[in-house]
PDB file of C-alpha atoms in Angstrom:
ATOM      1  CA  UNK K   1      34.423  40.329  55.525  1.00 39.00           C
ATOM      2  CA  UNK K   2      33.462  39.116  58.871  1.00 45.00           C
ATOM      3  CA  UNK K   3      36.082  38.198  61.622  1.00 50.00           C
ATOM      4  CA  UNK K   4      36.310  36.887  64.807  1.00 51.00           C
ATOM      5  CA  UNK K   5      38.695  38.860  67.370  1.00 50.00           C
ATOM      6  CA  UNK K   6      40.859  36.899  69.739  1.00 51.00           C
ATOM      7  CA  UNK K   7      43.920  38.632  71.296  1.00 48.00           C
ATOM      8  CA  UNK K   8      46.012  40.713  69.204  1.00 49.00           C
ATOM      9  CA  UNK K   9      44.778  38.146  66.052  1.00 57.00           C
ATOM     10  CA  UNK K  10      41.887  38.012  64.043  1.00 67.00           C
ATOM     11  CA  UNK K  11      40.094  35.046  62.176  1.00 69.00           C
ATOM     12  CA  UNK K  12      38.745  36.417  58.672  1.00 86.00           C
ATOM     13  CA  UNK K  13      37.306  34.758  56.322  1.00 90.00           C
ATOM     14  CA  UNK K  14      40.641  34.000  54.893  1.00 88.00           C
ATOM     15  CA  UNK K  15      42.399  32.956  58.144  1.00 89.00           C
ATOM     16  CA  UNK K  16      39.401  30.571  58.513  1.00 92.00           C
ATOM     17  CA  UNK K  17      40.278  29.074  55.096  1.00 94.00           C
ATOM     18  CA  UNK K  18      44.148  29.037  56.376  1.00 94.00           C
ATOM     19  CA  UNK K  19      43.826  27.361  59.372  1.00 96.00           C
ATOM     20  CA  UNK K  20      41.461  24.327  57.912  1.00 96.00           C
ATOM     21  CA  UNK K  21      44.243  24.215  54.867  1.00 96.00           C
ATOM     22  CA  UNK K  22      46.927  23.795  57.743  1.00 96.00           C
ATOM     23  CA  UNK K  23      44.684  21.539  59.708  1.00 97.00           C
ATOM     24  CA  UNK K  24      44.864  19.358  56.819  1.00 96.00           C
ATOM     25  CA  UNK K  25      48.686  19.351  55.916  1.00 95.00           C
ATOM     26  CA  UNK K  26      48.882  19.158  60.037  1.00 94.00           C
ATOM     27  CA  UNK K  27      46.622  15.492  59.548  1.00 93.00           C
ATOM     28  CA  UNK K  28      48.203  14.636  56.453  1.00 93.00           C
ATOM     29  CA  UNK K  29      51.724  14.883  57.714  1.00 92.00           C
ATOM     30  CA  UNK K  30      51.301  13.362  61.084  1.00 85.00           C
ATOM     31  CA  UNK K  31      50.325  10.199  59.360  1.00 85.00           C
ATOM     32  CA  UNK K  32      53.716   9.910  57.908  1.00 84.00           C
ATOM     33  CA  UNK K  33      56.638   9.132  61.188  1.00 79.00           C
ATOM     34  CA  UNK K  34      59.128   7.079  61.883  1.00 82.00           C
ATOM     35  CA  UNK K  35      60.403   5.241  65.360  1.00 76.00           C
ATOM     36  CA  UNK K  36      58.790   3.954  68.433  1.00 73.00           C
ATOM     37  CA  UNK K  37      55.595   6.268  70.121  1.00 65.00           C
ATOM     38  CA  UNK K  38      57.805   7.724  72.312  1.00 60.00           C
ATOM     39  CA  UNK K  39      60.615   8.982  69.927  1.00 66.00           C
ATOM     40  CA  UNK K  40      58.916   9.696  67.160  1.00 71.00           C
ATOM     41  CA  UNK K  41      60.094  11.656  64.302  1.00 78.00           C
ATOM     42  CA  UNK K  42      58.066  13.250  61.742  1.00 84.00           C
ATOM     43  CA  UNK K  43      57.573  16.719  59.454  1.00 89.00           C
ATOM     44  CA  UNK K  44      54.082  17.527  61.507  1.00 91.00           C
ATOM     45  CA  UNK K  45      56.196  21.066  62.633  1.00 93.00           C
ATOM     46  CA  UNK K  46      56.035  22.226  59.379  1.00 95.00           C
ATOM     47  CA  UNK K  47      52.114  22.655  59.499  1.00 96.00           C
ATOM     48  CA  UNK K  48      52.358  24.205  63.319  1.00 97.00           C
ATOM     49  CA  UNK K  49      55.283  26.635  62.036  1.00 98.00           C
ATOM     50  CA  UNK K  50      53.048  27.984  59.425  1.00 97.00           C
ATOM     51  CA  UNK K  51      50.053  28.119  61.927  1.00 97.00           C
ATOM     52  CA  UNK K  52      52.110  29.787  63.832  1.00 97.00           C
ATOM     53  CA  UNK K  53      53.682  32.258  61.650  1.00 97.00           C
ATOM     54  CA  UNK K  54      50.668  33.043  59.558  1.00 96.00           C
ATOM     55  CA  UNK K  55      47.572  32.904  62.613  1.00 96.00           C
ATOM     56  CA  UNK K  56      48.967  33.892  65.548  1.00 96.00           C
ATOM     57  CA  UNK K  57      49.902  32.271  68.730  1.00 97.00           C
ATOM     58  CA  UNK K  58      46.270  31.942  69.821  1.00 97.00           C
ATOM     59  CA  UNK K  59      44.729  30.634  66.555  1.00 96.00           C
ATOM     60  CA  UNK K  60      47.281  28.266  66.155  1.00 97.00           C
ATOM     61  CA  UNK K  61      47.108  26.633  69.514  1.00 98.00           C
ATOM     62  CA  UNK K  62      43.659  26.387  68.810  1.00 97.00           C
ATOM     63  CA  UNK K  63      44.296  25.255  64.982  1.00 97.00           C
ATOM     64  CA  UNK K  64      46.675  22.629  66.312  1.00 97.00           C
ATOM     65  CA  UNK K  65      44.216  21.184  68.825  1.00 97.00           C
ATOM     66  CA  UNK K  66      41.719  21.045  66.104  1.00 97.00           C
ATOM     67  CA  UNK K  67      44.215  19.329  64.500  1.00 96.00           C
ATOM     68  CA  UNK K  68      45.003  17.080  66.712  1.00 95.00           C
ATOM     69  CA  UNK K  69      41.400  15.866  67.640  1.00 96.00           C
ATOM     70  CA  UNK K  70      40.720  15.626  64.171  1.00 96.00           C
ATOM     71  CA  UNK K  71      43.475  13.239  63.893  1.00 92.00           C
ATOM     72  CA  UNK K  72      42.391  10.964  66.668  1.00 92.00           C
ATOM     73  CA  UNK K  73      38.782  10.985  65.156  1.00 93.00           C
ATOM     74  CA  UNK K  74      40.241   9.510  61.965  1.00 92.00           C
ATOM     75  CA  UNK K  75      42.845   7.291  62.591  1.00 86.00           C
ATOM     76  CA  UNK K  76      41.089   6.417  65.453  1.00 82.00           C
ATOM     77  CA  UNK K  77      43.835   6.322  68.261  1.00 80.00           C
ATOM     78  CA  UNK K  78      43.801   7.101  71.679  1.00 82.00           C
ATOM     79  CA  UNK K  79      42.334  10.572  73.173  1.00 90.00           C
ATOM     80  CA  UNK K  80      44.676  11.532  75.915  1.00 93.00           C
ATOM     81  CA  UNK K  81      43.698  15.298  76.141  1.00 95.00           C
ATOM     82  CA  UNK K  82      47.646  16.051  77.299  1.00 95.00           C
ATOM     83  CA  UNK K  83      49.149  15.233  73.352  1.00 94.00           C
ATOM     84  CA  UNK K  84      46.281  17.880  72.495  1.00 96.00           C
ATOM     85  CA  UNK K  85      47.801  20.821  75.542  1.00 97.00           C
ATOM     86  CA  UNK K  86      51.341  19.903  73.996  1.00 97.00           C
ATOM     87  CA  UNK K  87      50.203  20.517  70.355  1.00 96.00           C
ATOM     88  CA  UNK K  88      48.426  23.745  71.206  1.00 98.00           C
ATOM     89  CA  UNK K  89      51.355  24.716  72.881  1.00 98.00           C
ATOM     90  CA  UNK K  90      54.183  24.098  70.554  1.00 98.00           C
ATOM     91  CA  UNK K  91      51.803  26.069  67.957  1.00 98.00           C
ATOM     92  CA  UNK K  92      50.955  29.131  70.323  1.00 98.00           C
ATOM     93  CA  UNK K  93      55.120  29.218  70.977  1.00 98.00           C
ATOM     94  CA  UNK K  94      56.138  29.174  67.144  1.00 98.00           C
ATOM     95  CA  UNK K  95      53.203  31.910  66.989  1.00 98.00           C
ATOM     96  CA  UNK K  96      54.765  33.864  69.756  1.00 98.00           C
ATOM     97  CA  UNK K  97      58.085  33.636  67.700  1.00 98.00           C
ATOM     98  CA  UNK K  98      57.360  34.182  64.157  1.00 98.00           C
ATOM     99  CA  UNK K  99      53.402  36.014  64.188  1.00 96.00           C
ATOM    100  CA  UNK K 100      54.115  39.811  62.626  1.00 95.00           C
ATOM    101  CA  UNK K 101      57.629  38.965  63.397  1.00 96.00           C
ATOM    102  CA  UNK K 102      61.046  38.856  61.053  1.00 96.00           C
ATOM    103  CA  UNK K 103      62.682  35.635  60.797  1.00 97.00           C
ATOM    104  CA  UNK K 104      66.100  35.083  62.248  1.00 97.00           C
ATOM    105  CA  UNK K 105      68.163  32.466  62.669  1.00 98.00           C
ATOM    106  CA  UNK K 106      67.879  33.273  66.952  1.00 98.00           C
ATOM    107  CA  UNK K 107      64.018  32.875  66.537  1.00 98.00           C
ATOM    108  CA  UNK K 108      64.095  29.926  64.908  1.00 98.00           C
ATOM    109  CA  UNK K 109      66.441  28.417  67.140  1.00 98.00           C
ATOM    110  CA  UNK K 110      64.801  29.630  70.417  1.00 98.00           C
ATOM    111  CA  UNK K 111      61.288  28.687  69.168  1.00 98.00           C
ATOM    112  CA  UNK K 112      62.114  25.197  67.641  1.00 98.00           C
ATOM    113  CA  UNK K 113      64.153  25.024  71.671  1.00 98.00           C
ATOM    114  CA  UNK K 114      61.561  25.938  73.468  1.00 98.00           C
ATOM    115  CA  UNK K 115      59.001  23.981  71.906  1.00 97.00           C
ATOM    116  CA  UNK K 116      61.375  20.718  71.779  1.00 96.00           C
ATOM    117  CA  UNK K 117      62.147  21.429  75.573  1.00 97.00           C
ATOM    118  CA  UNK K 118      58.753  21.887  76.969  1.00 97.00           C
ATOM    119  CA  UNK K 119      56.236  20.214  73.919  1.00 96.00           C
ATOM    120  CA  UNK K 120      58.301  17.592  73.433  1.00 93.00           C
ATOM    121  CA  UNK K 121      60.725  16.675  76.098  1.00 94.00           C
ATOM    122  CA  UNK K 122      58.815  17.490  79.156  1.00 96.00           C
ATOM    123  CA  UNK K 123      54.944  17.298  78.588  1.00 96.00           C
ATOM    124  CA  UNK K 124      54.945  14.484  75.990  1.00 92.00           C
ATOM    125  CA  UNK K 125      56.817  12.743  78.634  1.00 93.00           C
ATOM    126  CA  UNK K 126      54.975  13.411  81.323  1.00 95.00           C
ATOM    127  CA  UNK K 127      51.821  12.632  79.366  1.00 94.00           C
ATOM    128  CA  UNK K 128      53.276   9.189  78.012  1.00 91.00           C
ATOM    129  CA  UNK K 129      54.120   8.309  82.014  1.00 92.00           C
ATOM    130  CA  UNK K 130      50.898   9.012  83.136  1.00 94.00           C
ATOM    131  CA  UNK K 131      49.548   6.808  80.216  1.00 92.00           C
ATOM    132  CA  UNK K 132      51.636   4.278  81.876  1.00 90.00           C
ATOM    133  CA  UNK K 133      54.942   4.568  80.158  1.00 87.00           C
ATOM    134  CA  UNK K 134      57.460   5.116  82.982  1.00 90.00           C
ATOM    135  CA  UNK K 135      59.276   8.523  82.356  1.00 89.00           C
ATOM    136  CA  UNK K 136      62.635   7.083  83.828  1.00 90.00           C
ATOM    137  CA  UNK K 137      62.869   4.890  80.800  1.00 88.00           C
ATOM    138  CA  UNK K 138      62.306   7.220  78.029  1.00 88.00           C
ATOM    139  CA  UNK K 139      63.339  10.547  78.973  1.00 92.00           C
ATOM    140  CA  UNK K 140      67.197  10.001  78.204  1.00 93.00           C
ATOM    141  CA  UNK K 141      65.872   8.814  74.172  1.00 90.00           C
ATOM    142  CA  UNK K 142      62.827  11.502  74.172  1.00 89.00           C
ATOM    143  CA  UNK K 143      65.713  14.644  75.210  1.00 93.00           C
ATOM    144  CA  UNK K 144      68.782  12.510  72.965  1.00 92.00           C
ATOM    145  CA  UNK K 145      66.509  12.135  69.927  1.00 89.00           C
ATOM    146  CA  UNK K 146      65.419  15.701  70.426  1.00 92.00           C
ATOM    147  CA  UNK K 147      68.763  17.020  70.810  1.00 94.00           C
ATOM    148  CA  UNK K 148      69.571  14.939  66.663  1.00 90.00           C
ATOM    149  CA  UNK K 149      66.354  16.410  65.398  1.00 90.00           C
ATOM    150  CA  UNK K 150      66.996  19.712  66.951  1.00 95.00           C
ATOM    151  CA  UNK K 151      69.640  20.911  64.114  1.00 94.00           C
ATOM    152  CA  UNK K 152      67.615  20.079  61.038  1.00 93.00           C
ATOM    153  CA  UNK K 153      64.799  20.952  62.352  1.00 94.00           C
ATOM    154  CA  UNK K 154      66.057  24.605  63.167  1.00 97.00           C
ATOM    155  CA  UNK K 155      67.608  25.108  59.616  1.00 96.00           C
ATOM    156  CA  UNK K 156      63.921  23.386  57.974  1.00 95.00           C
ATOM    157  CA  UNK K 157      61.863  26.459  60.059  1.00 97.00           C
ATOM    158  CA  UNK K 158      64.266  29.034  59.077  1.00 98.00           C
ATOM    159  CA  UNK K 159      64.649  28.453  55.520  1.00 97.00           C
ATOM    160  CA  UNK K 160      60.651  27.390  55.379  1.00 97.00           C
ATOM    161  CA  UNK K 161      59.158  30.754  56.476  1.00 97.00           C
ATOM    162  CA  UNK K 162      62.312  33.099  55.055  1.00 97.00           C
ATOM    163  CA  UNK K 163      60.685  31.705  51.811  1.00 96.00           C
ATOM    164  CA  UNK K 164      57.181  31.959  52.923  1.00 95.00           C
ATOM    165  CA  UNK K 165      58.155  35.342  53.895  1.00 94.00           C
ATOM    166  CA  UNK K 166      59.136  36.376  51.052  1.00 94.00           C
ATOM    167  CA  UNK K 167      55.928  34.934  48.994  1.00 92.00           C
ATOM    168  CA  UNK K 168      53.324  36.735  51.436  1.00 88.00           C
ATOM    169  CA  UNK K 169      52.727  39.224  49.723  1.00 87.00           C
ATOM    170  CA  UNK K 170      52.636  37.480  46.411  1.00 89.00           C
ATOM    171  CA  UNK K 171      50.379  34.876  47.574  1.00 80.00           C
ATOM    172  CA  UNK K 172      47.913  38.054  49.409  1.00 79.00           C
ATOM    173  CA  UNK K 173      48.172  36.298  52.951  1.00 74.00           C
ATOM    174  CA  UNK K 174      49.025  39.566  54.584  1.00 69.00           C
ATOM    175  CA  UNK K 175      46.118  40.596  57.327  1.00 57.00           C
TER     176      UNK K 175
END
């Protein structure tokens, strides 16, 4: 089976298969949000998380740009090449996290806080401003709603890749 090398990760035939399956649920899910552009809320982490956890922090930043271009293609909204840095991002942090890595409650609280502070809070913000939405008036509601979502969020990674966790081996998605 042929595979591409990148970093400490490698895209197989299988990965390759993965990542466009995750692509998908990444599309599918981001259709589905509620509240205003710049507070919305919607179950699009679940398909980073897996990226993350099953490609690697490289392969899922570049899944979740992927991802994200193929989203603008077909709903056709706007390209702002920022949201696309912030998805690849938030993907190559859960990778950093959970790639080859046990899951604990302290990952999945750092990760899902790291990626909610500096995906989320800061770039999406800063992206939104320079698109023309003044930062002062949404970064109180961007870091509040955050800091609701935060909690569930946290418990929904954990309990989502203990389980797929224990089904890797099962399901043959070990490297």
């Amino acid at each position: 089976m042929e595979s591409l090398s990148f970093s400490s990760s490698k895209l197989s035939v299988k990965n390759t298969v993965i990542m466009g399956l995750l692509v998908a649920m990444n599309i599918v899910l981001g259709r589905f949000s509620v509240g205003p552009s710049f507070a919305k809320i919607s179950l699009v982490f679940f398909a980073t998380i897996l990226m993350g956890y099953l490609l690697g922090p490289w392969w899922a930043a570049v899944g979740a740009a992927i991802a994200d271009q193929l989203g603008i293609l077909l709903t056709g909204g706007q390209n702002f090449p920022g949201f696309t840095i912030s998805a690849a991002i938030a993907a190559m942090i859960y990778g950093m996290f959970f790639y080859r890595q046990k899951i604990t409650w302290w990952r999945a609280i750092v990760a899902v806080f790291l990626v909610m502070l500096i995906s989320n809070v800061i770039l999406t913000t800063w992206w939104l401003d320079i698109m023309g939405t003044p930062w002062q008036g949404i970064i109180v509601v961007r870091a509040v709603k955050n800091l609701v979502v935060f909690p569930f969020q946290a418990v929904l990674t954990y309990f989502t890749l203990k389980e797929v966790e224990r089904l890797k081996p099962q399901l043959h998605l070990d490297d």
